[in-house]
Coordinates of N, CA and C and ligand atoms in Angstrom, one line a residue:
X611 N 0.8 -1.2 0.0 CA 0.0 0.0 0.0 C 0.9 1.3 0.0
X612 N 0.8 2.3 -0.6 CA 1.5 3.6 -0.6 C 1.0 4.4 0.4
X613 N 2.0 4.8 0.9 CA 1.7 5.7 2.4 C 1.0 6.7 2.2
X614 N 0.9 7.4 0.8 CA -0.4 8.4 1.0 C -1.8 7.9 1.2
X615 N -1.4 6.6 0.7 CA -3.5 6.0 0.3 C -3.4 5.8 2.2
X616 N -2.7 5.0 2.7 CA -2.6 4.4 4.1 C -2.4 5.4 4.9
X617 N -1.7 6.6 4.7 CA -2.7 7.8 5.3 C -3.7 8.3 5.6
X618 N -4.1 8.4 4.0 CA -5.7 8.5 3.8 C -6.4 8.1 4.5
X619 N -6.5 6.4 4.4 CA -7.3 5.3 5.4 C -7.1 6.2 6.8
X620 N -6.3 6.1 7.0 CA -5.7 6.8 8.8 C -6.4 7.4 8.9
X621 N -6.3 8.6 8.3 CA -7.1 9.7 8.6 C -8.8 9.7 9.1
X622 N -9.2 8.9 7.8 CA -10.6 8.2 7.8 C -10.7 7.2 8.9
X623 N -9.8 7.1 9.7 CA -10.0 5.9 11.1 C -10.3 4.5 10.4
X624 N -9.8 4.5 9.6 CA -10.1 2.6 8.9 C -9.4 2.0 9.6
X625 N -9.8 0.7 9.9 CA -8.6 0.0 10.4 C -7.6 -0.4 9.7
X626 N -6.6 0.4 8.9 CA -5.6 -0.1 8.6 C -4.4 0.5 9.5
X627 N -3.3 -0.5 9.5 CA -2.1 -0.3 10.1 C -1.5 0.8 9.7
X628 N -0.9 1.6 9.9 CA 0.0 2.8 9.1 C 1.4 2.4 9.2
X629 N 2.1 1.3 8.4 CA 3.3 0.9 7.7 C 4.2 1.7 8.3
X630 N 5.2 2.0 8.9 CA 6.4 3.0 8.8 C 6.1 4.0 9.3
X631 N 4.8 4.4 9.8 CA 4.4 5.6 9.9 C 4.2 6.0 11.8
X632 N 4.2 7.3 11.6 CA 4.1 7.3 13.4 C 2.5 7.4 13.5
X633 N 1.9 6.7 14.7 CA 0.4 6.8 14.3 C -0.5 7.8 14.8
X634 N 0.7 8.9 15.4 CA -0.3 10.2 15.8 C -0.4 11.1 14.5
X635 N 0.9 11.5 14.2 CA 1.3 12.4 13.6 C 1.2 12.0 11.7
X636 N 1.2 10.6 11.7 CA 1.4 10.2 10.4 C 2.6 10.2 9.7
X637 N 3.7 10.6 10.3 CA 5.0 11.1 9.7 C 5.8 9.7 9.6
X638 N 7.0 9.2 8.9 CA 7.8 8.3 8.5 C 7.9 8.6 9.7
X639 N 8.0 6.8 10.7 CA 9.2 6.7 11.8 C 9.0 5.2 12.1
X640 N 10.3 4.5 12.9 CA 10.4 3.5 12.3 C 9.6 2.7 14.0
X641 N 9.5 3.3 15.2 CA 8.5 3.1 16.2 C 7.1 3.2 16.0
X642 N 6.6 3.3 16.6 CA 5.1 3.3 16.2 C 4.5 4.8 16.4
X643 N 5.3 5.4 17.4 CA 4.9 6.9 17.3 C 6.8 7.3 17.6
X644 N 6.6 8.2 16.7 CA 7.7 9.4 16.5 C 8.5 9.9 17.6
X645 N 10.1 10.4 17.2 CA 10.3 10.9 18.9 C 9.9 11.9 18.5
X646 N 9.4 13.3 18.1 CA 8.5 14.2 18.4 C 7.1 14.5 19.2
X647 N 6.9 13.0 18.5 CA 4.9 13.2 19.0 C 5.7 12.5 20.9
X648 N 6.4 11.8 21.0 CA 7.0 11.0 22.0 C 7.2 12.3 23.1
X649 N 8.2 12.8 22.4 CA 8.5 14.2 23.4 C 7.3 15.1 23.7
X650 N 6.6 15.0 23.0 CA 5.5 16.0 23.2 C 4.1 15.4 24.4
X651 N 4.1 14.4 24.7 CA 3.3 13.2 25.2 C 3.9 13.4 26.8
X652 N 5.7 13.1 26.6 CA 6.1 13.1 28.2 C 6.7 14.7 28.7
X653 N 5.7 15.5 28.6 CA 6.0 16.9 28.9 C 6.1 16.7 30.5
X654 N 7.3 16.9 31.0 CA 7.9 16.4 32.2 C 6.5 17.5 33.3
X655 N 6.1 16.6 34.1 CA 5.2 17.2 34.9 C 5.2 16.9 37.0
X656 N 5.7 17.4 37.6 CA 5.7 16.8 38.9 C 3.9 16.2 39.1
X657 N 4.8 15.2 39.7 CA 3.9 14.0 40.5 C 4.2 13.4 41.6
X658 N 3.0 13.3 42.3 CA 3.2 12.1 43.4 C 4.0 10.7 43.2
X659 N 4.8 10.6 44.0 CA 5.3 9.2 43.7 C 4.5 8.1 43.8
X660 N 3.7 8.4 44.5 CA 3.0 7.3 45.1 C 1.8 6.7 44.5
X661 N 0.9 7.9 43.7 CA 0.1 7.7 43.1 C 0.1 8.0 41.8
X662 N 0.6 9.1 41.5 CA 1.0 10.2 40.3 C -0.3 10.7 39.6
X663 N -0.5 11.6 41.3 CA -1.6 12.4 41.1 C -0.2 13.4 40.7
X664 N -1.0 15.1 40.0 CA 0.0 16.2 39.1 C 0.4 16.6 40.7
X665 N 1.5 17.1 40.9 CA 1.6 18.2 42.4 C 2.5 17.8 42.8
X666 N 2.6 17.7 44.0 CA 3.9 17.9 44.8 C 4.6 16.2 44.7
X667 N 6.1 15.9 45.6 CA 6.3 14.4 45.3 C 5.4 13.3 46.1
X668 N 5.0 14.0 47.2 CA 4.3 13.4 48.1 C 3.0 13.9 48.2
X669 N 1.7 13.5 47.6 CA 0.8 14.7 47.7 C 0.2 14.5 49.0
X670 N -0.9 15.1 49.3 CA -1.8 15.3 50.9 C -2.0 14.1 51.2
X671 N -3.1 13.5 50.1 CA -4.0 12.6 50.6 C -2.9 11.1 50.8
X672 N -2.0 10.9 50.0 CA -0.6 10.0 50.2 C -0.2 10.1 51.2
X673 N 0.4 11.3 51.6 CA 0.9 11.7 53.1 C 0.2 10.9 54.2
X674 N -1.1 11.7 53.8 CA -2.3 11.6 55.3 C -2.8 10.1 55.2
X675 N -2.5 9.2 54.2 CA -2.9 7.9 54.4 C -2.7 7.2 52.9
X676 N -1.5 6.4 53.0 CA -0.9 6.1 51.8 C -1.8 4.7 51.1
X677 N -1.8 4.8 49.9 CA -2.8 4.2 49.3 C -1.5 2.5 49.3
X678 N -3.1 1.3 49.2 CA -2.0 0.6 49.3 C -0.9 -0.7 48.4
X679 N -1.6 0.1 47.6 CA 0.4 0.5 46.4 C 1.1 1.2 46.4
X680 N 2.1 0.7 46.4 CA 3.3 1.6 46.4 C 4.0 2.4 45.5
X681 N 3.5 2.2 44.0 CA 3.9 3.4 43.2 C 3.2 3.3 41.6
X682 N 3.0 4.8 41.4 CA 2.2 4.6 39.9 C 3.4 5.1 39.2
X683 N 3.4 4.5 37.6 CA 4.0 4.5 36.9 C 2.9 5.1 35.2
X684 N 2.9 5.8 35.0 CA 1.7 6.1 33.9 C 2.7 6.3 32.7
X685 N 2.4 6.0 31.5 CA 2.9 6.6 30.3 C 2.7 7.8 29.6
X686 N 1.6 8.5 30.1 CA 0.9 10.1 29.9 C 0.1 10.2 30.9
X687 N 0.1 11.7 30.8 CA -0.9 12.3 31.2 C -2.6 11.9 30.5
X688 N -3.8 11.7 30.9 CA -4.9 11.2 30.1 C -5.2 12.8 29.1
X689 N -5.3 12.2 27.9 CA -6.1 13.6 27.2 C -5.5 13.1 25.8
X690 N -6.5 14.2 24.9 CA -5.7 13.7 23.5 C -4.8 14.3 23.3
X691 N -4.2 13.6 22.2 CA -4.7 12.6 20.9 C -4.6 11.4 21.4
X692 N -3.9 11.3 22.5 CA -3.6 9.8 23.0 C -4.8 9.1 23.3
X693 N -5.7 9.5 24.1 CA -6.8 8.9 24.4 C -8.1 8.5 23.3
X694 N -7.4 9.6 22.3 CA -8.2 8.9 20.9 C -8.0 6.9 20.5
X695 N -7.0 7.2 20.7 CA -5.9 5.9 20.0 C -6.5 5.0 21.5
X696 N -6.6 5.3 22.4 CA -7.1 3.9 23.8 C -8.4 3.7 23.6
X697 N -9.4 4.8 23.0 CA -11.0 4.7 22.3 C -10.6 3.9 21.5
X698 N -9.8 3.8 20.3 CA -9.8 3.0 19.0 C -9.6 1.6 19.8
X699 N -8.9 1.8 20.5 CA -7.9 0.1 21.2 C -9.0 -0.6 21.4
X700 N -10.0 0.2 22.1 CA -11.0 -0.4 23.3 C -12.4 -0.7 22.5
X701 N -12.5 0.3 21.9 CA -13.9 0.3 21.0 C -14.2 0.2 19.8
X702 N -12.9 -0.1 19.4 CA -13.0 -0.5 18.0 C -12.0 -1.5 17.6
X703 N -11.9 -2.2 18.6 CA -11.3 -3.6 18.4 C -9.8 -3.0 17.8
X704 N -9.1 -2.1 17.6 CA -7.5 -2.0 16.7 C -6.9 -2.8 17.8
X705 N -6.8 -3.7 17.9 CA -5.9 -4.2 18.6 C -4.3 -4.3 18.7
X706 N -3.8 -4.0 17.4 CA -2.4 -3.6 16.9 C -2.4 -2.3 17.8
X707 N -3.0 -1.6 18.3 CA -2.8 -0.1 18.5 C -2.2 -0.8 19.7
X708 N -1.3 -1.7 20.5 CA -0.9 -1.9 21.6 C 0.5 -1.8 21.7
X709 N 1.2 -1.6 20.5 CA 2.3 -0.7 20.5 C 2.6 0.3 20.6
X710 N 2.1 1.5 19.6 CA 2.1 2.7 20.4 C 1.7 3.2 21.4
X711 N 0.3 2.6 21.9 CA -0.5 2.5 23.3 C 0.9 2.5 24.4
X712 N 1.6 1.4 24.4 CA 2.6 0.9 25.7 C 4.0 1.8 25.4
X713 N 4.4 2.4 24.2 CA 5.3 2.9 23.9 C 5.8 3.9 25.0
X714 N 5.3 5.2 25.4 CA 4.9 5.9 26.5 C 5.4 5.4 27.9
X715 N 4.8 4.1 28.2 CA 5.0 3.6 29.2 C 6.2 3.2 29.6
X716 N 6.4 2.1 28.7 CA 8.1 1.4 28.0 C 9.0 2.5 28.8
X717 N 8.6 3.5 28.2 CA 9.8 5.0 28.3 C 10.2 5.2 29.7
X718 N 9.0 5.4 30.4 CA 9.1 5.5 31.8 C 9.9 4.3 32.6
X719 N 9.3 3.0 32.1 CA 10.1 2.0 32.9 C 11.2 1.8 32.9
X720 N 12.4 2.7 32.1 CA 13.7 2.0 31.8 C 14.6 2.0 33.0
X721 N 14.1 3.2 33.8 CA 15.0 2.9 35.3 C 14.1 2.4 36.9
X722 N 13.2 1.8 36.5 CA 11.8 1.2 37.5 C 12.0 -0.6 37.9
X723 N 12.5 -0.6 38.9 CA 12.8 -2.0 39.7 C 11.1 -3.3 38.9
X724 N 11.8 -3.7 38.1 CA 10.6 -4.7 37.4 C 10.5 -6.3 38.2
X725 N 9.0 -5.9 38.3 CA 8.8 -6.5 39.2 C 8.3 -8.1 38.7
X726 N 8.1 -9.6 39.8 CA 8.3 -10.9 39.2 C 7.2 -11.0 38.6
X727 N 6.1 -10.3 38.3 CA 5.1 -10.8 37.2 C 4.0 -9.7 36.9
X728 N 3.4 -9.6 35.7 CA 2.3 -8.7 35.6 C 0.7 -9.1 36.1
X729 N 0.3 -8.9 36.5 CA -1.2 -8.7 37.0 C -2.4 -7.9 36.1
X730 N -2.9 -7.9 34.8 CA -3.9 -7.6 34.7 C -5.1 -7.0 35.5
X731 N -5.8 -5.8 35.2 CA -6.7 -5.8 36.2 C -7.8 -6.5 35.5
X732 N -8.2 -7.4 36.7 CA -9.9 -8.3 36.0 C -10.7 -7.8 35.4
X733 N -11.7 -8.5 34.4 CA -13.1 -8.3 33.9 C -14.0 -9.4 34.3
X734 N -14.9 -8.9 34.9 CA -15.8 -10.1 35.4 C -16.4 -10.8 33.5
X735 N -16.6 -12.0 33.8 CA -16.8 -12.4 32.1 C -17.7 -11.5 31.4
X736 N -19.2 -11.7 32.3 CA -20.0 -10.8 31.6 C -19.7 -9.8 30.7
X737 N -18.8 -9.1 31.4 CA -18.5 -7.8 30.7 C -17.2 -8.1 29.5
X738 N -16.8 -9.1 30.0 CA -15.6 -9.7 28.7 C -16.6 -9.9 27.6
X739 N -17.5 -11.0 27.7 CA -18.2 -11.5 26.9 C -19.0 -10.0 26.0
X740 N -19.2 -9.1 26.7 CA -19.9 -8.2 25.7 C -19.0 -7.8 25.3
X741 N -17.7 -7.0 25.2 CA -16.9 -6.2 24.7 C -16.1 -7.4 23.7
X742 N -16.1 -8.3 24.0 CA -14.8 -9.3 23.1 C -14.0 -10.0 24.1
X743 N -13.2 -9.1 24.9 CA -11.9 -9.2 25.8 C -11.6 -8.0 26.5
X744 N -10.5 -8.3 27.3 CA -10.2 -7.6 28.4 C -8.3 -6.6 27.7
X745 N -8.9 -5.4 27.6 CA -7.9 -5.1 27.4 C -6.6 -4.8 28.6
X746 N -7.1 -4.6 29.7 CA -5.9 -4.7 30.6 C -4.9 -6.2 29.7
X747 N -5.3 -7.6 29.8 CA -5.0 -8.6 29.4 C -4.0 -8.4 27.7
X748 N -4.7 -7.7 27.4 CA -3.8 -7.4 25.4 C -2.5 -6.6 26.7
X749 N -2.5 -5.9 27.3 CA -1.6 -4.8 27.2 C -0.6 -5.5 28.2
X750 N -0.8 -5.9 29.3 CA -0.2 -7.0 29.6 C 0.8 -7.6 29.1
X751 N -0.1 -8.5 28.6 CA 0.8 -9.2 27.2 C 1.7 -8.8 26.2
X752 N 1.4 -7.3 25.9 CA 2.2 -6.7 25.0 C 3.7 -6.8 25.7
X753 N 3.1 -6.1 27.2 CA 4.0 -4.9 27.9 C 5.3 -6.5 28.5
X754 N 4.5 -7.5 29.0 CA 5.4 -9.0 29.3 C 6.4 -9.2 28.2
X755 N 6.1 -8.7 26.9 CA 6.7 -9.9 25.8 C 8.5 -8.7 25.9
X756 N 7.5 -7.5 25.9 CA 9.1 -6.5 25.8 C 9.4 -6.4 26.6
X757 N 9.3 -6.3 28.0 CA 10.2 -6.6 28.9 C 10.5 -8.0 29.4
X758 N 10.1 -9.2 28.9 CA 10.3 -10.6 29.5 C 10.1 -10.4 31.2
X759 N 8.9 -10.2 31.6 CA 8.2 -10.4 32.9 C 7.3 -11.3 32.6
X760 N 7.1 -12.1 33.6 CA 5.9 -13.3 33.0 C 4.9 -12.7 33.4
X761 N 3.5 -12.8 32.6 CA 2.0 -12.1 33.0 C 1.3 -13.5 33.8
X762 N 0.7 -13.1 34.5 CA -0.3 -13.8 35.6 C -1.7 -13.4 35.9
X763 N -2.6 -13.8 34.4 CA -3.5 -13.2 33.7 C -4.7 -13.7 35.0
X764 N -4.8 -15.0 36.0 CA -5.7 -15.6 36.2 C -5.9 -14.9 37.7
X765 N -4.5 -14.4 38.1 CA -4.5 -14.6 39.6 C -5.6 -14.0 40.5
X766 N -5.3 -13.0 39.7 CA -6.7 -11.9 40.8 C -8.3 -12.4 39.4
X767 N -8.7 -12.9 40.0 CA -10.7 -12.9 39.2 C -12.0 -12.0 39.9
X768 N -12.1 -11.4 38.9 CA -12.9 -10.9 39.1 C -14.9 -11.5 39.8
X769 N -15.6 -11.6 41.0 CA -16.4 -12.3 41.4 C -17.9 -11.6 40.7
X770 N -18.3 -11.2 40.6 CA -19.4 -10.3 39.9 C -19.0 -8.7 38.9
X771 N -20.8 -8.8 38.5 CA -19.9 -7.5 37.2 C -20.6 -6.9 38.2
X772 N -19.4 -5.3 38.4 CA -19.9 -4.5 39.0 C -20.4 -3.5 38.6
X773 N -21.5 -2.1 39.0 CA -21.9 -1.6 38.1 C -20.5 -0.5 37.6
X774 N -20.7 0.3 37.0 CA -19.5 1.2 36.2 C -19.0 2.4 37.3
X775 N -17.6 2.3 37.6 CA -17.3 3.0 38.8 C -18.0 4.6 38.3
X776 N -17.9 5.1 36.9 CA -18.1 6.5 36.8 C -19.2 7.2 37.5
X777 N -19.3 8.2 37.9 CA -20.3 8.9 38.4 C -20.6 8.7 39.9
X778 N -19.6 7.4 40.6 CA -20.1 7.7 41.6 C -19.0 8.2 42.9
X779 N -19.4 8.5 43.9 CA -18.4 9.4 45.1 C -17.2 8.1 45.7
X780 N -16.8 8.6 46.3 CA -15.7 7.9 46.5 C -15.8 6.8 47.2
X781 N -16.9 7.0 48.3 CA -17.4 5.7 49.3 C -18.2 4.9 48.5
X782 N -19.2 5.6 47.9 CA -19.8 4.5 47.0 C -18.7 3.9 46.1
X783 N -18.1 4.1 45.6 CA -17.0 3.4 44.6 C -16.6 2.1 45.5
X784 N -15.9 2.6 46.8 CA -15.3 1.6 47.7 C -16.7 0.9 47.7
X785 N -17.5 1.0 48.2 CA -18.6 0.1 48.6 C -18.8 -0.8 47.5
X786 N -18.9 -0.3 46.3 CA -19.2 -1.2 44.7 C -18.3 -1.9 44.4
X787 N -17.0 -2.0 45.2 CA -16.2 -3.2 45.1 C -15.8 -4.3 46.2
X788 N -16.9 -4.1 46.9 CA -16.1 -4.5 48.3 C -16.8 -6.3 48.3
X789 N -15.8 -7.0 47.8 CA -15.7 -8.4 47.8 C -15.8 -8.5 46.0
X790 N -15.7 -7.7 45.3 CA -15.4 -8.0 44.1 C -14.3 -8.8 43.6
X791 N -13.5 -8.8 44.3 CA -11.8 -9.5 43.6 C -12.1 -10.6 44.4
X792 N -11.4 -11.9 43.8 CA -10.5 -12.7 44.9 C -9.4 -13.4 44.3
X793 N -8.5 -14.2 45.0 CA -7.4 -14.7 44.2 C -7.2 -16.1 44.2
X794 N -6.5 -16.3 43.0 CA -6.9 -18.0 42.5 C -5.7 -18.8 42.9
X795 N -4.6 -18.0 43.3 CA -3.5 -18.8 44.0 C -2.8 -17.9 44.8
X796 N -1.2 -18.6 44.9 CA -0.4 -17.7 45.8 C 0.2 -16.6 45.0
X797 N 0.6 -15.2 45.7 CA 0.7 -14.4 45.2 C 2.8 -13.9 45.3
X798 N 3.2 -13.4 44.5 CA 4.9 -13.3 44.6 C 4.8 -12.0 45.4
X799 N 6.3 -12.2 45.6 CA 6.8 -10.8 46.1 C 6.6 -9.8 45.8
X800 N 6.5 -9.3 44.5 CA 6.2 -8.3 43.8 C 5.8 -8.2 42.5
X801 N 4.7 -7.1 42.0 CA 3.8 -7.5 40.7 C 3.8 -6.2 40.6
X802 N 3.2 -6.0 39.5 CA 2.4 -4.6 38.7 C 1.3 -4.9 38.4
X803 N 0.4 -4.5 38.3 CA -1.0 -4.2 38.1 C -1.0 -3.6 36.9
X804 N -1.8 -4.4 36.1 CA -1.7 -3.1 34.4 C -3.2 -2.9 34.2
X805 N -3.2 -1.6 33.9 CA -4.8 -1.1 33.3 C -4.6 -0.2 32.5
X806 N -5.6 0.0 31.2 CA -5.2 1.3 30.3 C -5.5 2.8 31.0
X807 N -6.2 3.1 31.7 CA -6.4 4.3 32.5 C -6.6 4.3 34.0
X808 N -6.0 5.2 34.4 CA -6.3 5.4 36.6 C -6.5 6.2 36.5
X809 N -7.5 6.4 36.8 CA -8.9 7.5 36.9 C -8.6 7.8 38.6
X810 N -9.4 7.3 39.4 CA -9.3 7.6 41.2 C -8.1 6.5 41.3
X811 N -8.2 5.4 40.8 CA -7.5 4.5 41.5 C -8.3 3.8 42.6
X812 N -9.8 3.6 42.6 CA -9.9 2.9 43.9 C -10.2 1.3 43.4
X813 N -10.3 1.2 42.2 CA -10.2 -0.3 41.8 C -8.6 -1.0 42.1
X814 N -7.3 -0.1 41.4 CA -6.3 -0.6 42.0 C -6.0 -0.8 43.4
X815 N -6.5 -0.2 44.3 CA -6.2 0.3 45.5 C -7.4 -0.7 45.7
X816 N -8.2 -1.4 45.7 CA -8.9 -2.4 46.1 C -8.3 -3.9 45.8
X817 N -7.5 -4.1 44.4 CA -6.9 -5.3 44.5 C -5.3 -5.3 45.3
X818 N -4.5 -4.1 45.4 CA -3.7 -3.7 46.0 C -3.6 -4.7 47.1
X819 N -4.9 -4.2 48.1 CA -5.3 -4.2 49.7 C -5.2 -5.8 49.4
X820 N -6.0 -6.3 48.7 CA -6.2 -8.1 48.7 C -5.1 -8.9 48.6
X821 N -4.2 -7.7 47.6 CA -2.6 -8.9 47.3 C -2.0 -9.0 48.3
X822 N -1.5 -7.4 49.2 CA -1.0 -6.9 50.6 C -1.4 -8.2 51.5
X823 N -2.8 -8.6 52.0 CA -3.1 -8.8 53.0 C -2.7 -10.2 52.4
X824 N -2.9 -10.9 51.2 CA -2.4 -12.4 50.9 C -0.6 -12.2 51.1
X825 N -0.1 -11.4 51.4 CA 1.2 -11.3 51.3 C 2.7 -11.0 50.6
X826 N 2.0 -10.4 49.7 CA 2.4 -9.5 48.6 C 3.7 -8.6 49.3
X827 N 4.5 -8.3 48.8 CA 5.4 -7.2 50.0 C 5.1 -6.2 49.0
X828 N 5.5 -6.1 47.3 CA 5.5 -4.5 46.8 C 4.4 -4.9 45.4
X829 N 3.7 -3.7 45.5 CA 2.4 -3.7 44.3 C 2.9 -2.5 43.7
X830 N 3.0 -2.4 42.4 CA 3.5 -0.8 41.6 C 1.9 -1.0 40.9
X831 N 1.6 -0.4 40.0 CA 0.9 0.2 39.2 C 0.8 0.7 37.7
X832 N 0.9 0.0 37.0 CA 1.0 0.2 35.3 C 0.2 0.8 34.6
X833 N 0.1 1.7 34.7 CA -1.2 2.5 33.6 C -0.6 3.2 32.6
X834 N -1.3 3.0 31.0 CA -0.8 4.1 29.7 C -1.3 5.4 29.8
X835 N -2.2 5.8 30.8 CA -2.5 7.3 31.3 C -3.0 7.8 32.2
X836 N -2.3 8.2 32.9 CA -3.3 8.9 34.4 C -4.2 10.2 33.9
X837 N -5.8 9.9 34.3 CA -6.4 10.8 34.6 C -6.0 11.9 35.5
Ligands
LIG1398 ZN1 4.5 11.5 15.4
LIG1399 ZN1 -0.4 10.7 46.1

């Protein structure tokens, strides 16, 4: 295909692959997104260590009661164009889009203590079964193959579908998960948790608490965008 026509398609949101091309910007590059659109994505921003809420290194609510993971690690900040390209991933089946998606990420992890396995966050089936699959699980998998971490897709399962955390306050959120997770074996010393967005964080910070108390010592946090 000639990169104007496979532009074209791009542009038009077709699912075709863009060959050689960066997939924000459309420009020749031989990664999946460009080091420009790259640099432009990790516009150095202070964060919480701990959660990587924007602000100070330690923010308030960390301070005053630390959540219980031990560190977020995000590939962007949430917003577009990026979040265009996690709509396509998610809603329109591009499933290829899990390279540039993780690319971001990758970046960050090159000096981050990698931990002995990845952890997807669950989909109760129901909701697998409507959408197709569980994209935490694609990204996972991506993110396992380029760093050689083993993924440990089963460990945490999900026990009922719960309704959709959006819209609701904070306690209710905790409350709408509370006995949702459980775990299907023993758990390692240390894992990461992958999800494509952390929004509040009280879903990670719910299976967090479950690994912790099965004996978990360190839980990081893998997200391609913080809200
Ligand atoms: Zn680009
Ligand atoms: Zn914090």
């Amino acid at each position: 295909m000639t990169s104007a026509f496979s532009r074209i398609l791009a542009r038009l949101g077709a699912q075709a692959k863009p060959e050689g091309l960066c997939w924000l910007c459309l420009e020749p590059s031989a990664l999946p997104l460009c080091s420009c659109c790259l640099a432009d994505l990790h516009r150095p921003q202070s964060r919480c260590r701990r959660c990587a809420e924007p602000g100070p290194a330690l923010c308030r609510q960390c301070a005053r009661q630390p959540p219980p993971f031990d560190e977020v690690h995000a590939g962007v900040p949430y917003g577009p164009p990026f979040s265009h390209l996690i709509h396509r991933f998610k809603y329109q089946r591009q499933w290829w889009l899990d390279a540039p998606l993780c690319q971001p990420l990758l970046a960050t992890l090159t000096a981050v203590d990698l931990p002995d396995c990845l952890v997807p966050v669950p989909m109760h089936w129901s909701r697998r079964l409507w959408r197709g699959f569980n994209q935490s699980v694609l990204l996972a998998n991506y993110l396992g193959k380029a760093l050689g971490v083993p993924v440990a897709a089963g460990l945490v399962q999900s026990n009922r579908a719960t309704a959709h955390q959006q819209g609701l306050g904070k306690r209710a959120r905790r409350q709408n998960l509370k006995g949702a997770f459980s775990l299907t074996g023993p758990v390692p010393r240390h894992l990461a948790l992958v999800d494509d967005v952390m929004t509040t964080g009280t879903t990670v910070a719910a299976l967090a608490q479950l690994l912790k108390a099965a004996g978990c010592e360190r839980v990081q946090v893998w997200c391609l965008a913080r809200a």
